[in-house]
CSV table of C-alpha atoms in Angstrom, one decimal:
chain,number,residue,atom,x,y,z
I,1,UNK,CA,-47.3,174.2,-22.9
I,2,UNK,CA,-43.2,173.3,-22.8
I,3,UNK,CA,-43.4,174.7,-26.5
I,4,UNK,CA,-45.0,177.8,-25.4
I,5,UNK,CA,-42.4,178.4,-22.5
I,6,UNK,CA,-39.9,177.9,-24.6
I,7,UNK,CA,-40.8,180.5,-27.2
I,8,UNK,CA,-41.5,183.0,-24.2
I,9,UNK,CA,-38.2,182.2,-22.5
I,10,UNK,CA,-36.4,182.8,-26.3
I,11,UNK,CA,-37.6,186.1,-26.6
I,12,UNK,CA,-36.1,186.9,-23.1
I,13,UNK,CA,-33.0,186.1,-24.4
I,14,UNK,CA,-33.2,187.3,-28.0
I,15,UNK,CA,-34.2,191.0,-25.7
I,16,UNK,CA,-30.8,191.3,-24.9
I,17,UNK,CA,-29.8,192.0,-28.3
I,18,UNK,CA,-32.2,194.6,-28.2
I,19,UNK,CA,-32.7,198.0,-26.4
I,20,UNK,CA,-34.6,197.6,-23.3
I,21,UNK,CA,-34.6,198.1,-19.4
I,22,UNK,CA,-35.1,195.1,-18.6
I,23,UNK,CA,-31.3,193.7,-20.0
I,24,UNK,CA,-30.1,192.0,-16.8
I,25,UNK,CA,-33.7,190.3,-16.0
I,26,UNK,CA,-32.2,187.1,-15.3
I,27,UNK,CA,-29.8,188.4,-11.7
I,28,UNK,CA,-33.0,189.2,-10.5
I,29,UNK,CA,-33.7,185.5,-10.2
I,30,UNK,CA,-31.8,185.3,-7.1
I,31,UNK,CA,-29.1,183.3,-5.8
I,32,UNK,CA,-29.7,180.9,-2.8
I,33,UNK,CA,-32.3,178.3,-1.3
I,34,UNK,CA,-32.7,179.5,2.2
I,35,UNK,CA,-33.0,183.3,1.1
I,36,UNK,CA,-35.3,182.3,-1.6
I,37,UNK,CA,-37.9,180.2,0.7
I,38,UNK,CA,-37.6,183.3,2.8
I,39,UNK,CA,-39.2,185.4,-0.4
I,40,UNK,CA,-35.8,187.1,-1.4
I,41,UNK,CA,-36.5,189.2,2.4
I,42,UNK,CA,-32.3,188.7,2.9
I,43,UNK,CA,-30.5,191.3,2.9
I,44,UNK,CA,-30.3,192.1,6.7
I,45,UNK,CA,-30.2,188.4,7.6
I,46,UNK,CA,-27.4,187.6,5.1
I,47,UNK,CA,-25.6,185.2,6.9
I,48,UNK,CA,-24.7,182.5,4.2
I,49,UNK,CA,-22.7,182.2,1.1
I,50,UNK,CA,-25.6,183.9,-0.9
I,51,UNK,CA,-25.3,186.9,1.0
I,52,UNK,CA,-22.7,187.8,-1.7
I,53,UNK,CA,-25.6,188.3,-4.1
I,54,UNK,CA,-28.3,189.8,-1.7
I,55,UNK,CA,-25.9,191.8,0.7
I,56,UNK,CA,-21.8,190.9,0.8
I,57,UNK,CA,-21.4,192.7,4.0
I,58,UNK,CA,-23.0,190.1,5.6
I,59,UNK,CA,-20.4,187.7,4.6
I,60,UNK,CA,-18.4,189.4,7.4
I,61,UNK,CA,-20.9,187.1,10.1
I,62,UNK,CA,-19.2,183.8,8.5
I,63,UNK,CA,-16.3,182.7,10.9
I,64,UNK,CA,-15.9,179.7,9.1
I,65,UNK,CA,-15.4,177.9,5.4
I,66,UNK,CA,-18.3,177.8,4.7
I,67,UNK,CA,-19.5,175.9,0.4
I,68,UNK,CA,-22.4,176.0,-0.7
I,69,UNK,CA,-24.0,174.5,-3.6
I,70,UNK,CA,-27.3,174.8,-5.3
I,71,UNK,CA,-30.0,173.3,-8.0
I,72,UNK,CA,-33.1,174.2,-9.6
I,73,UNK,CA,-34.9,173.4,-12.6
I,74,UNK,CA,-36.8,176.5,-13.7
I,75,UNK,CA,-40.2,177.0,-16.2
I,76,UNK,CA,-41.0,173.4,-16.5
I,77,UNK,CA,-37.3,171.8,-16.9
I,78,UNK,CA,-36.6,173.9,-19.6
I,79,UNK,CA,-34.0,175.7,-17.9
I,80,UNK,CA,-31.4,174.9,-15.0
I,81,UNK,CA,-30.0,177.2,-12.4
I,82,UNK,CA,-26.9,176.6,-10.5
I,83,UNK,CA,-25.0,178.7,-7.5
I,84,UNK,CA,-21.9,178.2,-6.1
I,85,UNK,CA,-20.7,179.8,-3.2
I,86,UNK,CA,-17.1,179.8,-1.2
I,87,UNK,CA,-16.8,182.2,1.8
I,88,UNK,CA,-13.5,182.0,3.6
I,89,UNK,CA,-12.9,184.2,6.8
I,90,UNK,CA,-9.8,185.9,7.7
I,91,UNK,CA,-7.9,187.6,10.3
I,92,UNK,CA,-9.0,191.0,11.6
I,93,UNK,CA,-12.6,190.1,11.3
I,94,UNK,CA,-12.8,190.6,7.7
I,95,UNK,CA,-14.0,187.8,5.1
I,96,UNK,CA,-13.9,186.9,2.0
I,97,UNK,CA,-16.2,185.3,-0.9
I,98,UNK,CA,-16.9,184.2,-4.6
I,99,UNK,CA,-19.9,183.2,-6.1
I,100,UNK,CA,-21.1,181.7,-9.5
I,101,UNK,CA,-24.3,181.4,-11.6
I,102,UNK,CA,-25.5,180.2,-14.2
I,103,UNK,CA,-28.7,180.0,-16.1
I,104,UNK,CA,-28.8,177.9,-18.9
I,105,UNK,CA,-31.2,176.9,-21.9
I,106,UNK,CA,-29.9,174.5,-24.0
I,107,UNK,CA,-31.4,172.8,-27.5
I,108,UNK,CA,-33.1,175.5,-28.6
I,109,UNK,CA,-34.5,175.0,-31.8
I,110,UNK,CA,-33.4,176.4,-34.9
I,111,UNK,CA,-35.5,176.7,-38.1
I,112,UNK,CA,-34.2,178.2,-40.8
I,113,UNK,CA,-35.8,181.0,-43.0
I,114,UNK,CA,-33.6,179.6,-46.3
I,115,UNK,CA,-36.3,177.2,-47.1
I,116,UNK,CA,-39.5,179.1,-47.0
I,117,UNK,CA,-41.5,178.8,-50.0
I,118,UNK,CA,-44.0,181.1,-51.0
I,119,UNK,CA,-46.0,184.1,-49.7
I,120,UNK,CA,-47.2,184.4,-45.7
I,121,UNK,CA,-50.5,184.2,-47.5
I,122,UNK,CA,-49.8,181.1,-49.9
I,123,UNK,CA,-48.5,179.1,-46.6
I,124,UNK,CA,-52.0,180.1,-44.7
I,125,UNK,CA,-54.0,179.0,-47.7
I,126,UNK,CA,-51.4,175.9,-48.4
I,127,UNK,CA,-50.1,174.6,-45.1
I,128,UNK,CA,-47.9,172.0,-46.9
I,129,UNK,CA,-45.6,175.1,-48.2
I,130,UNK,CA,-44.5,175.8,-44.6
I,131,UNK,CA,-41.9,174.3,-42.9
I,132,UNK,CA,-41.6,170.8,-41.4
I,133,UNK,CA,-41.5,170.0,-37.8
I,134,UNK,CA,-37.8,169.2,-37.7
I,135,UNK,CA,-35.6,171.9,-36.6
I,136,UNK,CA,-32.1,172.6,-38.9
I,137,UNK,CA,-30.2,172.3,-35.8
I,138,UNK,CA,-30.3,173.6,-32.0
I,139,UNK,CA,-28.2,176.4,-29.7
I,140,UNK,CA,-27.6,176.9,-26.4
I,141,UNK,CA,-28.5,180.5,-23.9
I,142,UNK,CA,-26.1,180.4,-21.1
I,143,UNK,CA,-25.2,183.5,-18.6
I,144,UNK,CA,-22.7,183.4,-16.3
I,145,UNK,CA,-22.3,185.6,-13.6
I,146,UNK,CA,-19.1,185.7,-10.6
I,147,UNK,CA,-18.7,187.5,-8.0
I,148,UNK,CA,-15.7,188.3,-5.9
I,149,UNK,CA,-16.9,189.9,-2.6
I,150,UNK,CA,-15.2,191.7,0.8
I,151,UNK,CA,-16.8,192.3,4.3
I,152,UNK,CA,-15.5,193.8,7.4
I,153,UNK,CA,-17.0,193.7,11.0
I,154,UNK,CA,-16.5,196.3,13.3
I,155,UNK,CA,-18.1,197.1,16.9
I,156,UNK,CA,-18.7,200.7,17.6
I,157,UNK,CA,-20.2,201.9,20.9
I,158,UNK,CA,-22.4,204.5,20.4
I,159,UNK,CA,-22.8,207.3,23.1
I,160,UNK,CA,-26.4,207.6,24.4
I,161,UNK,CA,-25.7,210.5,26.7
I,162,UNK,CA,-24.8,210.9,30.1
I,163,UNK,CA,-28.3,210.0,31.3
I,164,UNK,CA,-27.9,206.4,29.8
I,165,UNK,CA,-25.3,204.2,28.4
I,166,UNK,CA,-22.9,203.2,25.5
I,167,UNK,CA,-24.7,201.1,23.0
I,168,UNK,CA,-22.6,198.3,21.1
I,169,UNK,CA,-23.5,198.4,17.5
I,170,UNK,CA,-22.4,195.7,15.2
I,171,UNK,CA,-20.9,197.1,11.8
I,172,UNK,CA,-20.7,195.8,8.9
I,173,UNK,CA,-19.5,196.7,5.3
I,174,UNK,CA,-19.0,194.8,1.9
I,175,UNK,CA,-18.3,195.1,-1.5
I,176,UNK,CA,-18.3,192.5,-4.1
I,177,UNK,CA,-17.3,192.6,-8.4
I,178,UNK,CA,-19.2,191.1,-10.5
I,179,UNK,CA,-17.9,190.0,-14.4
I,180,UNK,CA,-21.0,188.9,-16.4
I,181,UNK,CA,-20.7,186.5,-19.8
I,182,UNK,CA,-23.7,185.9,-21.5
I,183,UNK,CA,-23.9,183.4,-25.0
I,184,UNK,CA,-26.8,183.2,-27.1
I,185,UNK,CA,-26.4,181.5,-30.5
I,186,UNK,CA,-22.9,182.7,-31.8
I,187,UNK,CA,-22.9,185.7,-29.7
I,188,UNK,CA,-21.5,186.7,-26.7
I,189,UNK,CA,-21.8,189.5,-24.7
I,190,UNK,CA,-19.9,190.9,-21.2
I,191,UNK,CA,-19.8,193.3,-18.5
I,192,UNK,CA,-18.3,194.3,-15.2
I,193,UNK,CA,-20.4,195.5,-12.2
I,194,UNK,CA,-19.8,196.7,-8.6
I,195,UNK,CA,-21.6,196.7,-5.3
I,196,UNK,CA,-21.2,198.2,-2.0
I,197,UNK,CA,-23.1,197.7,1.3
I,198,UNK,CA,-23.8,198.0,4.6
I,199,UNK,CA,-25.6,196.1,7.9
I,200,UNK,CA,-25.8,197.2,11.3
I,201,UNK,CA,-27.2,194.7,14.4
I,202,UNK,CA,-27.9,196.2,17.7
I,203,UNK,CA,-29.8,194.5,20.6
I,204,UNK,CA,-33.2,195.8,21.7
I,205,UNK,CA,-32.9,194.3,25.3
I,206,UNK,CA,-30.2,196.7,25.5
I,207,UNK,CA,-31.9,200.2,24.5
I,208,UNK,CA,-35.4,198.8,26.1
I,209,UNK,CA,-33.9,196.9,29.1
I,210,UNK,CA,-36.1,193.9,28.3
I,211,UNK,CA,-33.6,191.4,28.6
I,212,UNK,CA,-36.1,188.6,26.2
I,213,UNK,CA,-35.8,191.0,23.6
I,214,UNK,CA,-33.6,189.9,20.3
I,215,UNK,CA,-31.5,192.1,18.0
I,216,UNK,CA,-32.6,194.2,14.9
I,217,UNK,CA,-30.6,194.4,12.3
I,218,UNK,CA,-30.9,197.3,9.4
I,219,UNK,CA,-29.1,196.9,5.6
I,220,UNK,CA,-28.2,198.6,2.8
I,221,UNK,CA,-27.4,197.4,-0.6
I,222,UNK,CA,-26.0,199.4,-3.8
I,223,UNK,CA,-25.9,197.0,-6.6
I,224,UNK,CA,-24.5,197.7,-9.9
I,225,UNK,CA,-23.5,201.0,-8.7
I,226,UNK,CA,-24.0,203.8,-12.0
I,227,UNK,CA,-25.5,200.8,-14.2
I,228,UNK,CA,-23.6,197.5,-15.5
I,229,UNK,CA,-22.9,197.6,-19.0
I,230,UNK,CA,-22.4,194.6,-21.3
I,231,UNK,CA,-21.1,194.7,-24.5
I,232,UNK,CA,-22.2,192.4,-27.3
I,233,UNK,CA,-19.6,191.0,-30.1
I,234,UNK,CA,-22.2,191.7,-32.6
I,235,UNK,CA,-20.9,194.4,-35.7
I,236,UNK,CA,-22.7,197.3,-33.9
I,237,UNK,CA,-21.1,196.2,-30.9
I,238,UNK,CA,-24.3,196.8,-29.2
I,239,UNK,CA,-24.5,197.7,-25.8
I,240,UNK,CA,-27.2,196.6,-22.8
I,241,UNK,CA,-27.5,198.7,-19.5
I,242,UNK,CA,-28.5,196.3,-15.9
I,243,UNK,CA,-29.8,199.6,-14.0
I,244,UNK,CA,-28.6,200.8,-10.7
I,245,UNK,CA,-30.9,199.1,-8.1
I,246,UNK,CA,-31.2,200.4,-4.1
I,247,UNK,CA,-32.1,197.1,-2.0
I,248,UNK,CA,-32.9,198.2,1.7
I,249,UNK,CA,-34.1,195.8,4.3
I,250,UNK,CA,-34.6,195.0,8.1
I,251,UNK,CA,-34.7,191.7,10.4
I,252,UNK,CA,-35.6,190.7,13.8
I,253,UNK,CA,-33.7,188.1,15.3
I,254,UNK,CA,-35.5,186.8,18.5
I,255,UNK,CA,-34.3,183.7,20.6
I,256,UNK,CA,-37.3,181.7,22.2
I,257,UNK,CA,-34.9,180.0,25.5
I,258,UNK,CA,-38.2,178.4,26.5
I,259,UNK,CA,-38.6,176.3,23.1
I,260,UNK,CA,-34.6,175.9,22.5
I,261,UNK,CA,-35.6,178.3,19.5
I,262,UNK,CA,-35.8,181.5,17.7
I,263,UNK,CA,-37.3,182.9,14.8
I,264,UNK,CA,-36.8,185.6,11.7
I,265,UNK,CA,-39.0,188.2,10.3
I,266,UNK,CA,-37.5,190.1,7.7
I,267,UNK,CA,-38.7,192.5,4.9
I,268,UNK,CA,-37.0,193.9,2.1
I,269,UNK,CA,-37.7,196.9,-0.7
I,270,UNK,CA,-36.0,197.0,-4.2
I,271,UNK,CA,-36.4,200.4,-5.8
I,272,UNK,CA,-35.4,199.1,-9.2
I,273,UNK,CA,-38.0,199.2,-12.1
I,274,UNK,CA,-41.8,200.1,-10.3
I,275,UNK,CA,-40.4,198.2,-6.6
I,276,UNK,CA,-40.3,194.9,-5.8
I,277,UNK,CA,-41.8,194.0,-1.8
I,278,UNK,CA,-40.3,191.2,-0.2
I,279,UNK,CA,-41.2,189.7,3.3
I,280,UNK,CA,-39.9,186.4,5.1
I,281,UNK,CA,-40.2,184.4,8.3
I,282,UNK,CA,-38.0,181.8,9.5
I,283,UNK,CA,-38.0,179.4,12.6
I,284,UNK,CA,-35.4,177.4,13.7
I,285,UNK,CA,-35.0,174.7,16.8
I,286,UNK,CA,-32.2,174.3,18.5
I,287,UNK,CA,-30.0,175.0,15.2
I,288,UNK,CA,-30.7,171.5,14.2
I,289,UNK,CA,-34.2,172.2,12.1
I,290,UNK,CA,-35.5,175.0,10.2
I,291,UNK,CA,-38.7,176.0,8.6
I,292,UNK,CA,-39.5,179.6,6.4
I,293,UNK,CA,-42.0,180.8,4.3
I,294,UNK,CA,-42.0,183.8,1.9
I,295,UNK,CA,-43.8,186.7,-0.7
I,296,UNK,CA,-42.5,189.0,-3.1
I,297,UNK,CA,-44.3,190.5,-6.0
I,298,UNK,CA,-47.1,188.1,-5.6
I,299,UNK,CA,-45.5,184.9,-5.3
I,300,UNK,CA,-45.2,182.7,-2.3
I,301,UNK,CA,-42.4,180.7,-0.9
I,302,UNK,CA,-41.6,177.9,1.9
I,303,UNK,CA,-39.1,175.8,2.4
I,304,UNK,CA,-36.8,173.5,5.3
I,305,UNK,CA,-33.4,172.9,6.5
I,306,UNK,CA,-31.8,169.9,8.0
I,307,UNK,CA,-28.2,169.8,9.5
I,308,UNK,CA,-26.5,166.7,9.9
I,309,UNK,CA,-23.3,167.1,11.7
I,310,UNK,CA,-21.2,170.1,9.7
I,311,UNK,CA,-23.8,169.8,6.5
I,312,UNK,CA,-27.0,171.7,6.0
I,313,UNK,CA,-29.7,170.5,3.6
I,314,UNK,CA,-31.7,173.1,2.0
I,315,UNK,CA,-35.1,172.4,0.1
I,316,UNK,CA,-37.0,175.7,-0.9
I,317,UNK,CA,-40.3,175.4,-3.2
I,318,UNK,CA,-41.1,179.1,-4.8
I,319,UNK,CA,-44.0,180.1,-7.3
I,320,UNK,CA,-43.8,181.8,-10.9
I,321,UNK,CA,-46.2,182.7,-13.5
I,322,UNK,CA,-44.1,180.6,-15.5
I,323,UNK,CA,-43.8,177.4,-13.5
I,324,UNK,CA,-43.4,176.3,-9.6
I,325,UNK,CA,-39.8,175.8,-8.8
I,326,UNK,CA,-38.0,173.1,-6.3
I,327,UNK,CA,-35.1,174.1,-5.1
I,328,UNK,CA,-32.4,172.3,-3.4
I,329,UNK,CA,-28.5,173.0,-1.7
I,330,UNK,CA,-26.7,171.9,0.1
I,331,UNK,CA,-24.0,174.3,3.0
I,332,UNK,CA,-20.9,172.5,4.0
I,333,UNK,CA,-19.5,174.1,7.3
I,334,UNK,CA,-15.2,173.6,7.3
């Protein structure tokens, strides 16, 4: 079975050499443990360090230094996945952040062609013609992605008429860079990529005058705004297009006084390829303990927090049709 994941996690890779939509596959992997045990349902929550990859306006929410670090071991152990975050605030409500991936595959087998003896039909009909077990060598698949993302809050009251009130509306609005390097075998390929976005929070208890009532938050995400191309160093100098994708999503936010609690729901739509569905739930106690669970495209997710003092320990657990994942990061509040 670690044989057969291995070839099906090779030709993902060899596909970028290739013409197909599906080029920039692996940012769809998402970045994150919280957001991921919440099934991916972030962007109007985004208020971490991986809210650079699901919504950088939602940096602007971060009034601290805030690191964060993550590990997962993907498809068996074949494959690791690392994030790195760093969000700093600034004056004049604005912050900013950077974020690193990677995904990496390394020892991949090589067997070379050079020594094939025979016909495909002599080697059926003789199987000591074909080649031995033992590879001629091994390579390495690794893509990097950073991102350099900006986010500024604003307040705006919006006029509900004379016959009501002003309502305060949160603002927020982000951008972020991305540069992309991607190695497979000798090759290398690279690309630049943009994103914009918005959020907006408002509180119910305001418009409804149900003072128990949380706030609702609505987001907007433009990633790789008119496609992300990378450029291969091969001698056609080939050329593979990560498509313009429209993430949209909304949150509730409502405190539970009574239990010294409150709890997410949050859903999110990417229109990229036939639509991806994501939805997530999140309940936390007295900003001390956290539990989430989560779906998207047929998988399921959960996961837990812990916060010790300024530290937060993240453990997510998230299904594939290539292998369960375990998750696990760690937020350092500065």
């Amino acid at each position: 079975m670690r044989y057969m994941l291995l070839i099906i996690i090779i030709l993902f890779s060899i596909n970028v050499l290739f013409a197909g939509k599906y080029a920039g596959d692996f940012l769809e992997i998402g970045a994150g443990v919280r957001s991921l045990s919440m099934g991916g349902a972030f962007s109007a929550v985004a208020d971490d360090g991986s809210a650079i990859y699901w919504n950088p306006s939602g940096i602007a929410q971060i009034r601290h230094t805030e690191i964060g670090l993550m590990r997962a071991f993907l498809y068996q152990g074949l494959a690791n996945y690392d994030n790195l975050s760093i969000v700093q605030p600034l004056p004049n409500d604005v912050s900013i952040g950077f974020h690193w991936t990677r995904l990496s595959i390394t020892d991949i087998p090589i067997f070379s062609e050079e020594h094939l003896v025979g016909t495909v039909d002599q080697r059926i009909s003789f199987p000591w013609l074909n080649l031995p077990a033992t590879p001629d060598g091994y390579f390495s698949s690794i893509d990097d992605v950073f991102q350099f993302a900006f986010a500024k809050y604003s307040r705006y009251e919006l006029n509900m008429g004379w016959l009501f009130f002003e309502l305060p509306i949160d603002l927020y609005f982000g951008a972020n860079m991305k540069y992309i390097n991607r190695s497979l075998y000798d090759y290398t390929g690279t690309g630049i990529g943009f994103d914009l976005s918005f959020m907006s929070r408002f509180d119910l208890g305001e418009i409804t005058e149900q003072a128990w009532l949380g706030d609702l938050s609505l987001a907007a995400n433009l990633q790789n705004i008119g496609g992300t191309t990378i450029v291969w160093d091969t001698d056609s100098e080939h050329e593979d297009k990560i498509l313009f994708n429209t993430k949209i999503g909304v949150a509730l936010m409502q405190p539970m006084e009574k239990y010294q609690s409150k709890f997410i729901i949050s859903t999110d739509y990417d229109y990229v390829y036939d639509g991806t569905f994501h939805v997530g739930f999140e309940w936390i106690y007295d900003d001390l303990v956290s539990g989430r669970l989560g779906y998207y495209d047929s998988n399921f997710s959960s996961g837990l927090s812990l916060k010790l003092y300024q530290f937060i320990l993240d453990y997510a657990f998230v299904t594939n049709a290539l292998g369960y994942t375990n998750r696990i990061g760690l937020r350092m509040n500065l």
